[in-house]
């Protein structure tokens, strides 16, 4: 098992390295963002431990870039106690777990073991139907390589449709998953949103992907 540690505080970095090496992991250290990004890309690591406050490129930028490039390696981020906001951003950007400094080394080892057991991250699992691509880590949607801007609800609806591609989703299912509400009062809203989505995803963009099943619901699938 190979682990990359990207951490600019020398003391913390060597402390982590020593502990990991005692557990027989192979460890590489990087003390700076740009180098960390390059190493993570090139290195075929089983785990990346990434401090968020780094010189050069921030840990968050490193993380976002790696997930955009579909690197699925599990990533554990390290944050200072004062960086609650960063932690949330990190998890949203596709980190698998986090640890707040200062931490007990046993806890770091336990989390590392858990992530290594779990294997490649599915946070960054790209969803694709034909040329429509949705990246849950960055929330980017493209069709035929063109970026599509969606509102929060449109995005949630599309992600639900794509995660269930080929499967018919009834209006009550959509109401519950996307709006977290009961269906009764909701009929029109769903149809209206599906239409918004259709205009952005399908209209003038080649093969139709969102299909209506009269009286039943909707399905997203290739022609
Ligand atoms: Ca730091």
Coordinates of N, CA and C in Angstrom, one line a residue, residues 44-181:
X44 N 0.0 6.7 -8.6 CA -0.8 5.4 -8.3 C -0.8 5.1 -6.9
X45 N -1.2 6.0 -6.1 CA -1.3 5.8 -4.6 C -2.6 5.2 -4.2
X46 N -2.6 4.5 -3.1 CA -3.8 3.9 -2.6 C -4.6 4.8 -1.6
X47 N -3.8 5.8 -1.2 CA -4.5 6.8 -0.3 C -3.6 8.1 -0.4
X48 N -4.3 9.3 -0.3 CA -3.7 10.5 -0.2 C -4.1 11.2 1.0
X49 N -3.2 11.6 1.9 CA -3.5 12.4 3.1 C -3.1 13.9 2.7
X50 N -4.1 14.7 2.8 CA -3.9 16.1 2.2 C -4.2 17.2 3.2
X51 N -3.2 17.9 3.6 CA -3.5 19.1 4.4 C -4.1 20.2 3.5
X52 N -5.1 20.9 4.1 CA -5.8 21.9 3.3 C -5.0 23.2 3.2
X53 N -4.3 23.6 4.2 CA -3.5 24.8 4.2 C -2.1 24.6 3.7
X54 N -1.9 24.8 2.5 CA -0.6 24.5 1.8 C -0.1 25.8 1.1
X55 N 1.2 25.9 1.0 CA 1.8 27.0 0.2 C 1.6 26.5 -1.3
X56 N 1.7 27.5 -2.2 CA 1.5 27.2 -3.6 C 0.1 27.1 -4.0
X57 N -0.4 25.8 -4.1 CA -1.8 25.5 -4.4 C -2.4 25.1 -3.1
X58 N -3.6 25.5 -2.8 CA -4.2 25.1 -1.5 C -4.7 23.6 -1.7
X59 N -4.8 23.0 -0.5 CA -5.3 21.6 -0.5 C -6.6 21.4 -1.2
X60 N -7.5 22.4 -1.1 CA -8.8 22.4 -1.7 C -8.7 22.4 -3.2
X61 N -7.7 23.2 -3.7 CA -7.5 23.3 -5.2 C -7.0 22.0 -5.7
X62 N -6.0 21.4 -4.9 CA -5.5 20.1 -5.3 C -6.6 19.1 -5.4
X63 N -7.4 19.1 -4.4 CA -8.5 18.1 -4.3 C -9.5 18.3 -5.5
X64 N -9.9 19.5 -5.7 CA -10.9 19.8 -6.8 C -10.3 19.3 -8.1
X65 N -9.0 19.7 -8.3 CA -8.4 19.3 -9.6 C -8.3 17.8 -9.8
X66 N -7.9 17.1 -8.8 CA -7.8 15.6 -8.9 C -9.2 15.0 -9.2
X67 N -10.2 15.5 -8.5 CA -11.5 14.9 -8.7 C -12.1 15.2 -10.1
X68 N -11.8 16.5 -10.6 CA -12.1 16.8 -11.9 C -11.5 15.9 -12.9
X69 N -10.3 15.5 -12.6 CA -9.5 14.6 -13.6 C -9.9 13.2 -13.3
X70 N -10.9 13.0 -12.5 CA -11.4 11.6 -12.2 C -10.5 10.7 -11.5
X71 N -9.6 11.3 -10.8 CA -8.7 10.4 -9.9 C -9.6 9.9 -8.8
X72 N -9.7 8.6 -8.6 CA -10.6 8.0 -7.6 C -9.9 7.6 -6.3
X73 N -8.6 7.9 -6.2 CA -7.9 7.5 -5.0 C -8.6 8.1 -3.8
X74 N -8.8 7.3 -2.7 CA -9.3 7.9 -1.5 C -8.5 9.1 -1.0
X75 N -9.1 10.1 -0.5 CA -8.4 11.3 0.0 C -8.9 11.7 1.4
X76 N -8.0 11.7 2.3 CA -8.2 12.1 3.7 C -7.7 13.5 3.9
X77 N -8.6 14.5 4.2 CA -8.0 15.8 4.4 C -7.8 16.2 5.9
X78 N -6.8 17.0 6.0 CA -6.4 17.5 7.4 C -6.8 19.0 7.5
X79 N -7.5 19.3 8.5 CA -7.9 20.8 8.7 C -7.6 21.2 10.1
X80 N -7.4 22.5 10.2 CA -7.2 23.1 11.5 C -8.6 23.2 12.2
X81 N -8.6 23.3 13.5 CA -9.9 23.4 14.2 C -10.7 24.6 13.7
X82 N -10.1 25.7 13.3 CA -10.8 26.9 12.9 C -11.3 26.8 11.5
X83 N -11.1 25.8 10.8 CA -11.4 25.7 9.4 C -12.6 24.9 9.1
X84 N -13.7 25.1 9.9 CA -14.9 24.3 9.7 C -15.4 24.4 8.2
X85 N -15.4 25.6 7.8 CA -15.9 25.9 6.4 C -15.1 25.1 5.3
X86 N -13.8 25.1 5.6 CA -12.9 24.4 4.6 C -13.2 22.9 4.6
X87 N -13.5 22.4 5.8 CA -13.8 20.9 5.9 C -15.0 20.6 5.1
X88 N -16.1 21.4 5.2 CA -17.3 21.2 4.5 C -17.0 21.3 3.0
X89 N -16.2 22.3 2.6 CA -15.9 22.5 1.2 C -15.1 21.3 0.7
X90 N -14.2 20.8 1.5 CA -13.4 19.6 1.1 C -14.3 18.4 0.9
X91 N -15.2 18.2 1.8 CA -16.1 17.0 1.7 C -16.9 17.1 0.4
X92 N -17.4 18.3 0.2 CA -18.2 18.6 -1.0 C -17.4 18.4 -2.3
X93 N -16.1 18.7 -2.2 CA -15.3 18.6 -3.4 C -14.8 17.2 -3.6
X94 N -15.2 16.2 -2.8 CA -14.9 14.9 -3.0 C -13.9 14.2 -2.1
X95 N -13.6 14.8 -1.0 CA -12.7 14.2 0.0 C -13.6 13.0 0.7
X96 N -12.9 12.0 1.1 CA -13.6 10.8 1.6 C -13.8 10.9 3.1
X97 N -12.9 11.6 3.8 CA -12.9 11.7 5.2 C -12.0 12.9 5.6
X98 N -12.1 13.3 6.9 CA -11.3 14.4 7.3 C -10.8 14.2 8.8
X99 N -9.8 14.8 9.1 CA -9.3 14.8 10.5 C -9.0 16.2 10.9
X100 N -9.4 16.6 12.1 CA -9.1 18.0 12.6 C -7.8 17.9 13.4
X101 N -6.9 18.9 13.1 CA -5.6 19.0 13.9 C -5.9 19.7 15.2
X102 N -5.3 19.3 16.3 CA -4.4 18.2 16.4 C -5.2 16.9 16.6
X103 N -4.6 15.8 16.0 CA -5.3 14.5 16.1 C -4.4 13.5 16.8
X104 N -5.0 12.4 17.3 CA -4.2 11.3 17.8 C -3.8 10.5 16.6
X105 N -2.5 10.0 16.6 CA -2.0 9.3 15.5 C -2.8 7.9 15.3
X106 N -3.3 7.4 16.4 CA -4.1 6.1 16.3 C -5.3 6.4 15.5
X107 N -5.9 7.6 15.6 CA -7.1 7.9 14.9 C -6.8 8.0 13.4
X108 N -5.7 8.7 13.1 CA -5.3 8.8 11.7 C -5.0 7.4 11.1
X109 N -4.4 6.5 11.8 CA -4.1 5.2 11.3 C -5.4 4.4 11.1
X110 N -6.4 4.6 12.0 CA -7.7 3.9 11.9 C -8.4 4.3 10.7
X111 N -8.4 5.7 10.5 CA -9.1 6.2 9.3 C -8.4 5.8 8.0
X112 N -7.1 5.8 8.0 CA -6.4 5.3 6.9 C -6.7 3.9 6.5
X113 N -6.7 3.0 7.5 CA -7.1 1.6 7.3 C -8.5 1.5 6.7
X114 N -9.4 2.3 7.3 CA -10.8 2.2 6.8 C -10.9 2.6 5.3
X115 N -10.2 3.7 5.0 CA -10.2 4.1 3.6 C -9.5 3.2 2.6
X116 N -8.4 2.6 3.1 CA -7.7 1.6 2.3 C -8.6 0.3 2.0
X117 N -9.3 0.0 3.1 CA -10.2 -1.2 2.9 C -11.3 -0.9 1.9
X118 N -11.8 0.3 1.9 CA -12.9 0.7 1.1 C -12.5 0.8 -0.4
X119 N -11.3 1.2 -0.6 CA -10.8 1.3 -2.0 C -11.2 2.6 -2.7
X120 N -11.1 2.6 -4.0 CA -11.3 3.8 -4.8 C -12.7 4.5 -4.4
X121 N -12.6 5.8 -4.4 CA -13.7 6.6 -4.0 C -14.8 6.6 -5.0
X122 N -16.1 6.6 -4.5 CA -17.2 6.7 -5.5 C -17.8 8.1 -5.4
X123 N -17.2 9.0 -4.6 CA -17.7 10.4 -4.6 C -17.5 11.0 -6.0
X124 N -16.4 10.6 -6.6 CA -16.1 11.2 -7.9 C -16.6 10.4 -9.1
X125 N -17.5 9.4 -8.8 CA -18.0 8.6 -9.8 C -18.8 9.4 -10.8
X126 N -18.3 9.5 -12.0 CA -18.9 10.3 -13.0 C -20.1 9.6 -13.6
X127 N -21.2 10.3 -13.8 CA -22.4 9.7 -14.4 C -22.4 10.1 -15.8
X128 N -22.7 9.1 -16.7 CA -22.7 9.4 -18.1 C -23.8 8.6 -18.8
X129 N -24.6 9.3 -19.6 CA -25.5 8.7 -20.5 C -25.3 9.4 -21.9
X130 N -25.0 8.6 -22.9 CA -24.5 9.1 -24.2 C -23.5 10.2 -24.0
X131 N -23.8 11.4 -24.5 CA -22.8 12.5 -24.3 C -23.1 13.4 -23.2
X132 N -24.1 13.0 -22.4 CA -24.4 13.8 -21.2 C -23.6 13.3 -20.0
X133 N -22.8 14.2 -19.4 CA -21.9 13.8 -18.3 C -22.2 14.7 -17.1
X134 N -22.3 14.1 -15.9 CA -22.5 14.8 -14.7 C -21.4 14.4 -13.7
X135 N -20.8 15.3 -13.1 CA -19.7 15.1 -12.2 C -20.1 15.5 -10.8
X136 N -20.5 14.5 -9.9 CA -21.0 14.8 -8.6 C -20.0 15.6 -7.7
X137 N -18.8 15.4 -8.0 CA -17.8 16.0 -7.1 C -17.7 17.5 -7.4
X138 N -17.9 17.9 -8.6 CA -17.8 19.3 -8.9 C -19.2 19.9 -9.3
X139 N -20.1 19.1 -9.4 CA -21.5 19.4 -9.9 C -21.5 20.0 -11.3
X140 N -20.6 19.7 -12.0 CA -20.6 20.2 -13.4 C -21.3 19.2 -14.3
X141 N -22.1 19.8 -15.2 CA -22.9 19.0 -16.2 C -22.5 19.5 -17.6
X142 N -22.2 18.6 -18.4 CA -21.9 18.9 -19.8 C -22.7 18.0 -20.8
X143 N -23.0 18.5 -21.9 CA -23.5 17.7 -23.0 C -22.7 18.0 -24.3
X144 N -22.2 16.9 -24.9 CA -21.4 17.1 -26.1 C -20.2 18.0 -25.8
X145 N -19.7 18.0 -24.5 CA -18.6 18.8 -24.2 C -18.9 20.3 -23.8
X146 N -20.2 20.6 -24.0 CA -20.6 22.0 -23.6 C -21.2 22.0 -22.2
X147 N -20.7 23.0 -21.5 CA -21.1 23.2 -20.1 C -22.6 23.6 -20.0
X148 N -23.4 23.0 -19.1 CA -24.8 23.4 -18.9 C -25.0 23.9 -17.5
X149 N -25.5 25.1 -17.4 CA -25.7 25.7 -16.1 C -27.1 25.3 -15.6
X150 N -27.2 24.7 -14.4 CA -28.4 24.3 -13.8 C -28.7 24.9 -12.5
X151 N -29.9 25.1 -12.1 CA -30.3 25.6 -10.8 C -30.1 24.4 -9.8
X152 N -30.1 24.6 -8.5 CA -30.0 23.5 -7.5 C -31.0 22.4 -7.7
X153 N -32.2 22.8 -7.9 CA -33.3 21.8 -8.1 C -33.2 21.0 -9.4
X154 N -32.8 21.8 -10.5 CA -32.6 21.1 -11.8 C -31.5 20.1 -11.7
X155 N -30.4 20.5 -11.0 CA -29.3 19.6 -10.8 C -29.7 18.4 -10.0
X156 N -30.5 18.6 -8.9 CA -30.9 17.4 -8.1 C -31.8 16.5 -8.9
X157 N -32.6 17.0 -9.7 CA -33.5 16.2 -10.5 C -32.7 15.4 -11.6
X158 N -31.8 16.1 -12.2 CA -31.0 15.4 -13.2 C -30.1 14.3 -12.6
X159 N -29.5 14.6 -11.4 CA -28.7 13.6 -10.8 C -29.5 12.4 -10.4
X160 N -30.7 12.6 -10.0 CA -31.6 11.5 -9.6 C -32.0 10.7 -10.9
X161 N -32.3 11.3 -11.9 CA -32.6 10.7 -13.2 C -31.4 9.9 -13.7
X162 N -30.2 10.5 -13.6 CA -29.0 9.8 -14.2 C -28.6 8.6 -13.3
X163 N -28.7 8.8 -12.0 CA -28.4 7.6 -11.2 C -29.3 6.4 -11.4
X164 N -30.5 6.7 -11.9 CA -31.5 5.7 -12.2 C -31.7 5.5 -13.7
X165 N -30.7 5.8 -14.5 CA -30.9 5.8 -16.0 C -31.5 4.5 -16.4
X166 N -32.4 4.6 -17.3 CA -33.1 3.4 -17.9 C -34.2 2.9 -17.0
X167 N -34.4 3.5 -15.9 CA -35.5 3.1 -15.0 C -36.6 4.1 -14.9
X168 N -37.8 3.7 -15.0 CA -38.9 4.7 -14.9 C -39.1 5.2 -13.5
X169 N -39.1 6.5 -13.4 CA -39.3 7.1 -12.1 C -40.7 7.8 -12.1
X170 N -41.5 7.4 -11.1 CA -42.8 8.0 -11.0 C -42.8 9.3 -10.4
X171 N -43.8 10.1 -10.6 CA -43.8 11.4 -10.0 C -43.7 11.4 -8.4
X172 N -44.4 10.4 -7.8 CA -44.2 10.4 -6.3 C -42.7 10.1 -5.9
X173 N -42.1 9.2 -6.7 CA -40.7 8.9 -6.4 C -39.8 10.2 -6.6
X174 N -40.1 10.9 -7.6 CA -39.3 12.1 -7.9 C -39.6 13.2 -6.8
X175 N -40.9 13.3 -6.4 CA -41.3 14.3 -5.4 C -40.5 14.0 -4.1
X176 N -40.5 12.7 -3.7 CA -39.8 12.3 -2.5 C -38.3 12.5 -2.5
X177 N -37.7 12.1 -3.6 CA -36.2 12.2 -3.7 C -35.7 13.6 -3.9
X178 N -36.4 14.3 -4.7 CA -35.8 15.6 -5.1 C -36.3 16.7 -4.2
X179 N -37.6 16.6 -3.8 CA -38.2 17.7 -3.0 C -38.4 17.3 -1.6
X180 N -38.2 16.0 -1.3 CA -38.4 15.5 0.0 C -39.8 15.9 0.5
X181 N -40.8 15.8 -0.3 CA -42.2 16.2 0.0 C -43.1 15.2 -0.5

